[in-house]
Tab-separated table of C-alpha atoms in Angstrom:
chain	number	residue	atom	x	y	z
A	1	UNK	CA	20.524	192.689	152.610
A	2	UNK	CA	22.949	191.618	149.878
A	3	UNK	CA	24.031	193.820	146.997
A	4	UNK	CA	22.184	191.679	144.449
A	5	UNK	CA	18.944	192.013	146.356
A	6	UNK	CA	18.990	195.831	146.123
A	7	UNK	CA	20.543	196.345	142.721
A	8	UNK	CA	17.116	196.388	141.076
A	9	UNK	CA	15.693	198.981	143.499
A	10	UNK	CA	16.810	202.571	143.395
A	11	UNK	CA	18.550	203.519	146.660
A	12	UNK	CA	16.474	205.238	149.324
A	13	UNK	CA	17.092	208.953	149.740
A	14	UNK	CA	17.183	210.263	153.296
A	15	UNK	CA	16.430	213.785	154.544
A	16	UNK	CA	16.950	214.967	158.117
A	17	UNK	CA	14.327	217.589	158.947
A	18	UNK	CA	16.024	219.726	161.600
A	19	UNK	CA	19.622	220.530	162.481
A	20	UNK	CA	19.837	221.472	166.132
A	21	UNK	CA	21.817	219.652	168.818
A	22	UNK	CA	20.094	216.253	168.431
A	23	UNK	CA	19.570	216.653	164.667
A	24	UNK	CA	23.271	217.238	164.140
A	25	UNK	CA	24.226	214.262	166.342
A	26	UNK	CA	21.905	211.917	164.443
A	27	UNK	CA	23.261	213.323	161.152
A	28	UNK	CA	26.703	211.963	162.090
A	29	UNK	CA	25.292	208.428	162.448
A	30	UNK	CA	23.083	208.592	159.356
A	31	UNK	CA	25.817	210.180	157.229
A	32	UNK	CA	28.248	207.361	158.058
A	33	UNK	CA	25.701	204.543	157.810
A	34	UNK	CA	24.368	205.470	154.354
A	35	UNK	CA	27.915	205.251	152.991
A	36	UNK	CA	28.269	201.684	154.290
A	37	UNK	CA	25.033	200.306	152.835
A	38	UNK	CA	23.858	200.225	149.252
A	39	UNK	CA	20.238	200.383	150.412
A	40	UNK	CA	20.583	204.190	150.717
A	41	UNK	CA	21.606	207.085	148.511
A	42	UNK	CA	24.953	208.324	149.908
A	43	UNK	CA	23.930	212.014	149.915
A	44	UNK	CA	21.843	213.056	152.918
A	45	UNK	CA	20.023	216.392	152.894
A	46	UNK	CA	19.688	218.143	156.251
A	47	UNK	CA	17.155	220.955	156.391
A	48	UNK	CA	18.648	223.896	158.294
A	49	UNK	CA	16.571	226.742	159.634
A	50	UNK	CA	18.795	229.539	158.392
A	51	UNK	CA	20.515	231.704	160.999
A	52	UNK	CA	23.309	234.231	160.712
A	53	UNK	CA	26.321	233.533	162.921
A	54	UNK	CA	29.129	236.108	162.944
A	55	UNK	CA	27.813	237.501	159.643
A	56	UNK	CA	27.799	234.062	157.952
A	57	UNK	CA	24.900	231.784	157.085
A	58	UNK	CA	24.728	228.677	159.264
A	59	UNK	CA	24.036	226.468	156.218
A	60	UNK	CA	27.199	227.739	154.496
A	61	UNK	CA	29.299	227.184	157.620
A	62	UNK	CA	28.024	223.581	157.837
A	63	UNK	CA	28.713	222.916	154.152
A	64	UNK	CA	32.224	224.445	154.209
A	65	UNK	CA	33.405	223.402	157.663
A	66	UNK	CA	31.204	220.324	158.233
A	67	UNK	CA	30.372	221.387	161.753
A	68	UNK	CA	27.236	222.882	163.320
A	69	UNK	CA	29.081	225.614	165.206
A	70	UNK	CA	25.978	226.792	167.040
A	71	UNK	CA	24.243	223.620	168.230
A	72	UNK	CA	26.928	220.908	168.205
A	73	UNK	CA	30.325	222.640	168.238
A	74	UNK	CA	33.390	220.417	168.142
A	75	UNK	CA	31.809	217.473	166.313
A	76	UNK	CA	32.531	216.911	162.630
A	77	UNK	CA	29.617	216.059	160.344
A	78	UNK	CA	30.324	213.617	157.502
A	79	UNK	CA	30.869	215.462	154.216
A	80	UNK	CA	27.966	213.654	152.526
A	81	UNK	CA	25.524	215.464	154.861
A	82	UNK	CA	24.484	218.577	152.974
A	83	UNK	CA	22.795	221.524	154.699
A	84	UNK	CA	19.842	222.831	152.669
A	85	UNK	CA	18.074	225.971	153.953
A	86	UNK	CA	15.130	225.695	151.523
A	87	UNK	CA	12.607	223.214	152.988
A	88	UNK	CA	10.957	222.232	149.693
A	89	UNK	CA	14.336	221.599	148.081
A	90	UNK	CA	15.561	219.604	151.099
A	91	UNK	CA	12.642	217.134	151.064
A	92	UNK	CA	12.114	216.830	147.309
A	93	UNK	CA	12.625	213.262	146.077
A	94	UNK	CA	13.146	211.947	149.608
A	95	UNK	CA	12.054	208.421	150.555
A	96	UNK	CA	12.807	208.578	154.298
A	97	UNK	CA	12.161	211.682	156.418
A	98	UNK	CA	13.843	211.898	159.833
A	99	UNK	CA	12.070	214.528	161.957
A	100	UNK	CA	14.246	216.052	164.662
A	101	UNK	CA	13.327	219.616	165.587
A	102	UNK	CA	11.691	221.244	168.632
A	103	UNK	CA	8.043	220.232	168.906
A	104	UNK	CA	6.984	223.890	168.814
A	105	UNK	CA	8.024	224.072	165.121
A	106	UNK	CA	6.629	220.837	163.748
A	107	UNK	CA	3.230	222.143	162.553
A	108	UNK	CA	4.524	224.966	160.392
A	109	UNK	CA	7.359	222.807	159.067
A	110	UNK	CA	4.966	220.048	157.954
A	111	UNK	CA	2.739	222.640	156.308
A	112	UNK	CA	5.741	223.922	154.364
A	113	UNK	CA	6.625	220.382	153.201
A	114	UNK	CA	3.209	218.996	152.372
A	115	UNK	CA	3.233	219.808	148.642
A	116	UNK	CA	6.723	218.418	148.074
A	117	UNK	CA	6.484	214.904	149.534
A	118	UNK	CA	7.316	211.976	147.253
A	119	UNK	CA	4.512	209.367	147.043
A	120	UNK	CA	5.401	206.349	149.190
A	121	UNK	CA	7.750	208.304	151.446
A	122	UNK	CA	7.758	207.328	155.129
A	123	UNK	CA	9.214	208.881	158.251
A	124	UNK	CA	10.513	208.576	161.775
A	125	UNK	CA	10.076	211.180	164.514
A	126	UNK	CA	12.770	211.816	167.145
A	127	UNK	CA	10.693	214.636	168.649
A	128	UNK	CA	9.882	214.456	172.349
A	129	UNK	CA	6.647	216.339	172.987
A	130	UNK	CA	2.884	216.171	172.597
A	131	UNK	CA	0.196	218.393	171.207
A	132	UNK	CA	-3.433	218.639	172.199
A	133	UNK	CA	-6.102	217.986	169.632
A	134	UNK	CA	-9.899	218.303	169.807
A	135	UNK	CA	-10.172	214.798	171.334
A	136	UNK	CA	-7.518	215.523	173.936
A	137	UNK	CA	-4.122	213.937	173.357
A	138	UNK	CA	-2.414	214.288	170.002
A	139	UNK	CA	1.017	212.772	169.517
A	140	UNK	CA	3.599	214.495	167.323
A	141	UNK	CA	3.526	211.459	165.014
A	142	UNK	CA	-0.272	211.890	164.657
A	143	UNK	CA	0.289	215.499	163.697
A	144	UNK	CA	2.894	214.597	161.054
A	145	UNK	CA	0.727	211.761	159.722
A	146	UNK	CA	-2.249	214.079	159.454
A	147	UNK	CA	-0.399	216.895	157.690
A	148	UNK	CA	1.705	214.751	155.332
A	149	UNK	CA	-0.317	211.549	154.983
A	150	UNK	CA	2.736	209.276	155.433
A	151	UNK	CA	3.509	206.292	157.670
A	152	UNK	CA	5.497	207.447	160.675
A	153	UNK	CA	7.486	205.640	163.377
A	154	UNK	CA	9.310	207.037	166.435
A	155	UNK	CA	12.766	206.830	168.023
A	156	UNK	CA	13.110	207.668	171.720
A	157	UNK	CA	15.713	206.745	174.290
A	158	UNK	CA	18.323	207.799	176.819
A	159	UNK	CA	20.234	209.704	174.147
A	160	UNK	CA	22.017	212.862	175.260
A	161	UNK	CA	23.013	214.375	171.920
A	162	UNK	CA	26.605	215.301	172.775
A	163	UNK	CA	27.299	211.774	174.066
A	164	UNK	CA	25.830	210.218	170.909
A	165	UNK	CA	27.981	212.569	168.792
A	166	UNK	CA	31.076	211.466	170.747
A	167	UNK	CA	30.117	207.846	170.039
A	168	UNK	CA	29.743	206.917	173.688
A	169	UNK	CA	27.717	203.723	174.118
A	170	UNK	CA	23.970	204.162	174.433
A	171	UNK	CA	20.698	202.409	173.696
A	172	UNK	CA	17.522	203.614	172.080
A	173	UNK	CA	14.043	202.365	171.228
A	174	UNK	CA	12.225	202.491	167.891
A	175	UNK	CA	8.443	202.190	167.983
A	176	UNK	CA	7.331	200.912	164.603
A	177	UNK	CA	4.197	199.061	163.550
A	178	UNK	CA	5.586	198.178	160.093
A	179	UNK	CA	8.184	195.408	160.437
A	180	UNK	CA	9.878	196.061	157.088
A	181	UNK	CA	10.311	199.765	157.877
A	182	UNK	CA	11.593	198.850	161.354
A	183	UNK	CA	14.425	196.888	159.733
A	184	UNK	CA	15.245	199.774	157.361
A	185	UNK	CA	15.405	202.209	160.290
A	186	UNK	CA	17.633	199.822	162.211
A	187	UNK	CA	20.038	199.629	159.271
A	188	UNK	CA	19.972	203.414	158.875
A	189	UNK	CA	20.538	204.233	162.543
A	190	UNK	CA	22.208	201.381	164.461
A	191	UNK	CA	25.963	201.416	165.169
A	192	UNK	CA	28.144	199.370	167.558
A	193	UNK	CA	27.687	202.149	170.149
A	194	UNK	CA	24.079	203.142	169.347
A	195	UNK	CA	22.035	200.004	169.983
A	196	UNK	CA	18.424	199.834	168.891
A	197	UNK	CA	15.477	197.730	170.053
A	198	UNK	CA	12.413	197.842	167.795
A	199	UNK	CA	9.025	197.433	169.518
A	200	UNK	CA	5.552	197.618	167.940
A	201	UNK	CA	4.051	199.749	170.743
A	202	UNK	CA	4.974	203.100	169.168
A	203	UNK	CA	2.403	205.209	171.041
A	204	UNK	CA	3.840	204.228	174.425
A	205	UNK	CA	7.392	204.855	173.194
A	206	UNK	CA	6.369	208.349	172.107
A	207	UNK	CA	4.428	209.152	175.276
A	208	UNK	CA	7.489	208.212	177.362
A	209	UNK	CA	9.611	210.660	175.369
A	210	UNK	CA	7.200	213.498	176.008
A	211	UNK	CA	6.283	212.915	179.642
A	212	UNK	CA	9.762	212.270	181.015
A	213	UNK	CA	10.624	215.929	180.400
A	214	UNK	CA	7.891	216.967	182.865
A	215	UNK	CA	9.330	214.643	185.521
A	216	UNK	CA	12.780	216.135	184.884
A	217	UNK	CA	11.385	219.550	185.841
A	218	UNK	CA	10.309	218.014	189.152
A	219	UNK	CA	13.802	216.567	189.597
A	220	UNK	CA	15.244	220.045	188.993
A	221	UNK	CA	12.934	221.508	191.656
A	222	UNK	CA	14.312	218.872	194.083
A	223	UNK	CA	17.850	219.956	193.296
A	224	UNK	CA	16.996	223.629	193.664
A	225	UNK	CA	15.367	222.959	197.026
A	226	UNK	CA	18.355	220.810	198.111
A	227	UNK	CA	16.139	217.806	198.829
A	228	UNK	CA	18.772	215.132	198.205
A	229	UNK	CA	18.995	211.778	196.477
A	230	UNK	CA	16.177	209.900	198.203
A	231	UNK	CA	13.635	212.567	197.343
A	232	UNK	CA	14.766	212.692	193.730
A	233	UNK	CA	14.442	208.893	193.478
A	234	UNK	CA	10.871	209.220	194.772
A	235	UNK	CA	10.122	211.897	192.154
A	236	UNK	CA	11.447	209.591	189.427
A	237	UNK	CA	9.373	206.649	190.684
A	238	UNK	CA	6.165	208.636	191.184
A	239	UNK	CA	6.756	210.304	187.833
A	240	UNK	CA	7.109	206.894	186.181
A	241	UNK	CA	3.844	205.775	187.784
A	242	UNK	CA	2.062	208.845	186.413
A	243	UNK	CA	3.603	208.193	182.964
A	244	UNK	CA	2.248	204.625	182.978
A	245	UNK	CA	-1.192	205.726	184.200
A	246	UNK	CA	-1.336	208.511	181.587
A	247	UNK	CA	-0.416	206.105	178.761
A	248	UNK	CA	-3.035	203.573	179.905
A	249	UNK	CA	-5.759	206.230	179.832
A	250	UNK	CA	-4.824	208.057	176.637
A	251	UNK	CA	-3.261	205.566	174.203
A	252	UNK	CA	-5.620	204.314	171.546
A	253	UNK	CA	-3.959	200.887	171.296
A	254	UNK	CA	-2.984	198.464	174.082
A	255	UNK	CA	-0.150	199.647	176.332
A	256	UNK	CA	2.588	197.175	177.069
A	257	UNK	CA	4.051	197.955	180.511
A	258	UNK	CA	7.300	196.274	179.407
A	259	UNK	CA	7.847	199.214	177.027
A	260	UNK	CA	8.520	201.350	180.120
A	261	UNK	CA	11.496	199.069	180.830
A	262	UNK	CA	13.010	199.856	177.411
A	263	UNK	CA	15.481	202.711	176.912
A	264	UNK	CA	12.626	205.091	176.015
A	265	UNK	CA	11.083	204.547	179.460
A	266	UNK	CA	13.024	204.194	182.676
A	267	UNK	CA	16.472	204.789	181.125
A	268	UNK	CA	15.558	208.068	179.446
A	269	UNK	CA	13.690	209.145	182.575
A	270	UNK	CA	16.786	208.628	184.734
A	271	UNK	CA	19.251	210.368	182.428
A	272	UNK	CA	16.917	213.333	181.945
A	273	UNK	CA	16.406	213.723	185.692
A	274	UNK	CA	20.164	213.806	186.333
A	275	UNK	CA	21.359	215.707	183.259
A	276	UNK	CA	19.520	217.610	180.591
A	277	UNK	CA	18.267	221.129	180.116
A	278	UNK	CA	14.855	220.675	181.772
A	279	UNK	CA	16.434	219.708	185.080
A	280	UNK	CA	19.008	222.484	184.844
A	281	UNK	CA	16.490	225.240	184.104
A	282	UNK	CA	14.089	224.008	186.805
A	283	UNK	CA	16.870	224.114	189.391
A	284	UNK	CA	17.738	227.680	188.323
A	285	UNK	CA	14.029	228.580	188.515
A	286	UNK	CA	14.058	227.709	192.242
A	287	UNK	CA	17.408	229.369	192.983
A	288	UNK	CA	16.933	232.614	191.012
A	289	UNK	CA	13.181	233.260	191.139
A	290	UNK	CA	13.262	234.182	187.420
A	291	UNK	CA	10.550	232.991	185.024
A	292	UNK	CA	10.929	229.844	182.909
A	293	UNK	CA	10.922	232.004	179.773
A	294	UNK	CA	13.726	234.288	181.009
A	295	UNK	CA	15.868	231.310	181.974
A	296	UNK	CA	15.297	229.597	178.624
A	297	UNK	CA	16.584	232.717	176.872
A	298	UNK	CA	19.552	233.118	179.230
A	299	UNK	CA	20.712	229.530	179.625
A	300	UNK	CA	19.978	227.579	176.456
A	301	UNK	CA	21.797	229.333	173.610
A	302	UNK	CA	18.736	229.219	171.336
A	303	UNK	CA	17.678	225.679	172.280
A	304	UNK	CA	14.058	225.126	173.270
A	305	UNK	CA	12.843	223.852	176.621
A	306	UNK	CA	10.345	220.978	176.378
A	307	UNK	CA	9.278	220.051	179.941
A	308	UNK	CA	7.227	223.100	180.960
A	309	UNK	CA	5.290	223.441	177.657
A	310	UNK	CA	4.586	219.692	177.731
A	311	UNK	CA	3.254	220.055	181.297
A	312	UNK	CA	0.889	222.742	179.978
A	313	UNK	CA	-0.430	220.448	177.204
A	314	UNK	CA	-0.884	217.601	179.706
A	315	UNK	CA	-2.607	219.907	182.206
A	316	UNK	CA	-5.179	220.968	179.591
A	317	UNK	CA	-5.872	217.363	178.638
A	318	UNK	CA	-6.240	216.206	182.269
A	319	UNK	CA	-8.403	219.177	183.197
A	320	UNK	CA	-10.712	218.491	180.243
A	321	UNK	CA	-11.102	214.870	181.391
A	322	UNK	CA	-11.485	215.915	185.077
A	323	UNK	CA	-8.486	213.799	186.072
A	324	UNK	CA	-6.137	216.327	187.652
A	325	UNK	CA	-6.246	214.748	191.113
A	326	UNK	CA	-4.966	211.403	189.748
A	327	UNK	CA	-1.792	213.158	188.542
A	328	UNK	CA	-0.575	215.389	191.384
A	329	UNK	CA	3.041	215.450	190.181
A	330	UNK	CA	2.259	216.553	186.609
A	331	UNK	CA	-0.361	219.021	187.885
A	332	UNK	CA	1.824	220.626	190.552
A	333	UNK	CA	4.776	220.983	188.181
A	334	UNK	CA	2.549	222.830	185.702
A	335	UNK	CA	1.154	225.131	188.410
A	336	UNK	CA	4.607	225.983	189.748
A	337	UNK	CA	5.901	226.778	186.248
A	338	UNK	CA	2.954	228.821	185.034
A	339	UNK	CA	0.461	229.725	187.776
A	340	UNK	CA	2.748	231.078	190.472
A	341	UNK	CA	2.198	228.204	192.889
A	342	UNK	CA	5.078	228.359	195.402
A	343	UNK	CA	7.752	225.790	194.612
A	344	UNK	CA	7.789	224.865	198.320
A	345	UNK	CA	4.396	223.160	197.713
A	346	UNK	CA	6.207	220.575	195.623
A	347	UNK	CA	6.972	218.495	198.719
A	348	UNK	CA	3.305	218.236	199.738
A	349	UNK	CA	2.413	216.829	196.310
A	350	UNK	CA	4.942	214.073	197.098
A	351	UNK	CA	3.768	213.565	200.691
A	352	UNK	CA	0.115	213.247	199.697
A	353	UNK	CA	0.578	211.279	196.480
A	354	UNK	CA	-2.190	208.673	195.949
A	355	UNK	CA	0.562	206.053	195.568
A	356	UNK	CA	0.932	206.253	199.358
A	357	UNK	CA	-2.713	205.614	200.244
């Protein structure tokens, strides 16, 4: 919009809730974009879960050196992004909340924010995961909405954090039911090399972001078992079919199959199955025989793994609804990760997949 149009409104204050690998990458985009537009307040708070690194506080390192040395080393954060270790202080007075932290931490974080939210604030979740509620599926956005009573949209896509931070070209998808907020998010987040499509089908966008991490575990098993490119392509395709079927059963609103052709769907699925930590850890799981938990601790430098815990949530939901046999890929991946099923059985779940009958 033009300057005149916004001069009467006070600028929107933005807070990034989370500061890991992806949080720091998105902070680079947001920090630069708010300086270019008078719609936003130029200072961006970034809530940092405080850690001590070489006897210094992470928040102090970020504020002095403008770099997240633990989760995104080598990339400079704009100086108007301010690390704030106190959650209440970080979110106070904020109009737009950008949630980007591991899905394991979202509940307690929302509980810590609830009393400090500005009336009329709204948010966007970049968190790829799901939770189970009493009725079965609960999306992370549902959880945030429930705990904070705010409108919430989602951003999901083929967005490897380090590539976004290096400003390599990529696309992403925003799922947003509120058209005006969709435009605000686009202005906040889009750059020449970070291209955004806004779609109204936000549940499907979010389900894609969660489920693709399970498929990536299957892709990692393929690599660990040396199955080759054709097999991995089959895992990606069968995984996509299970993602579509899962969304059609569990989304409350209508599911648009075209959403799976957006960046959040097939593009994110492909990049996660060829790169990404879920694939890497799953491959090591086959080659080393160590547990998922051990490998997470050894390989990820404090980052969280999302595929296996998401497979556990999905397994519980499918079991409850007596639908396990419709989802052999999701089910087998869960059993291999957590129930000691031999990883060699992975091939028979592909051979006998209902897609082939």
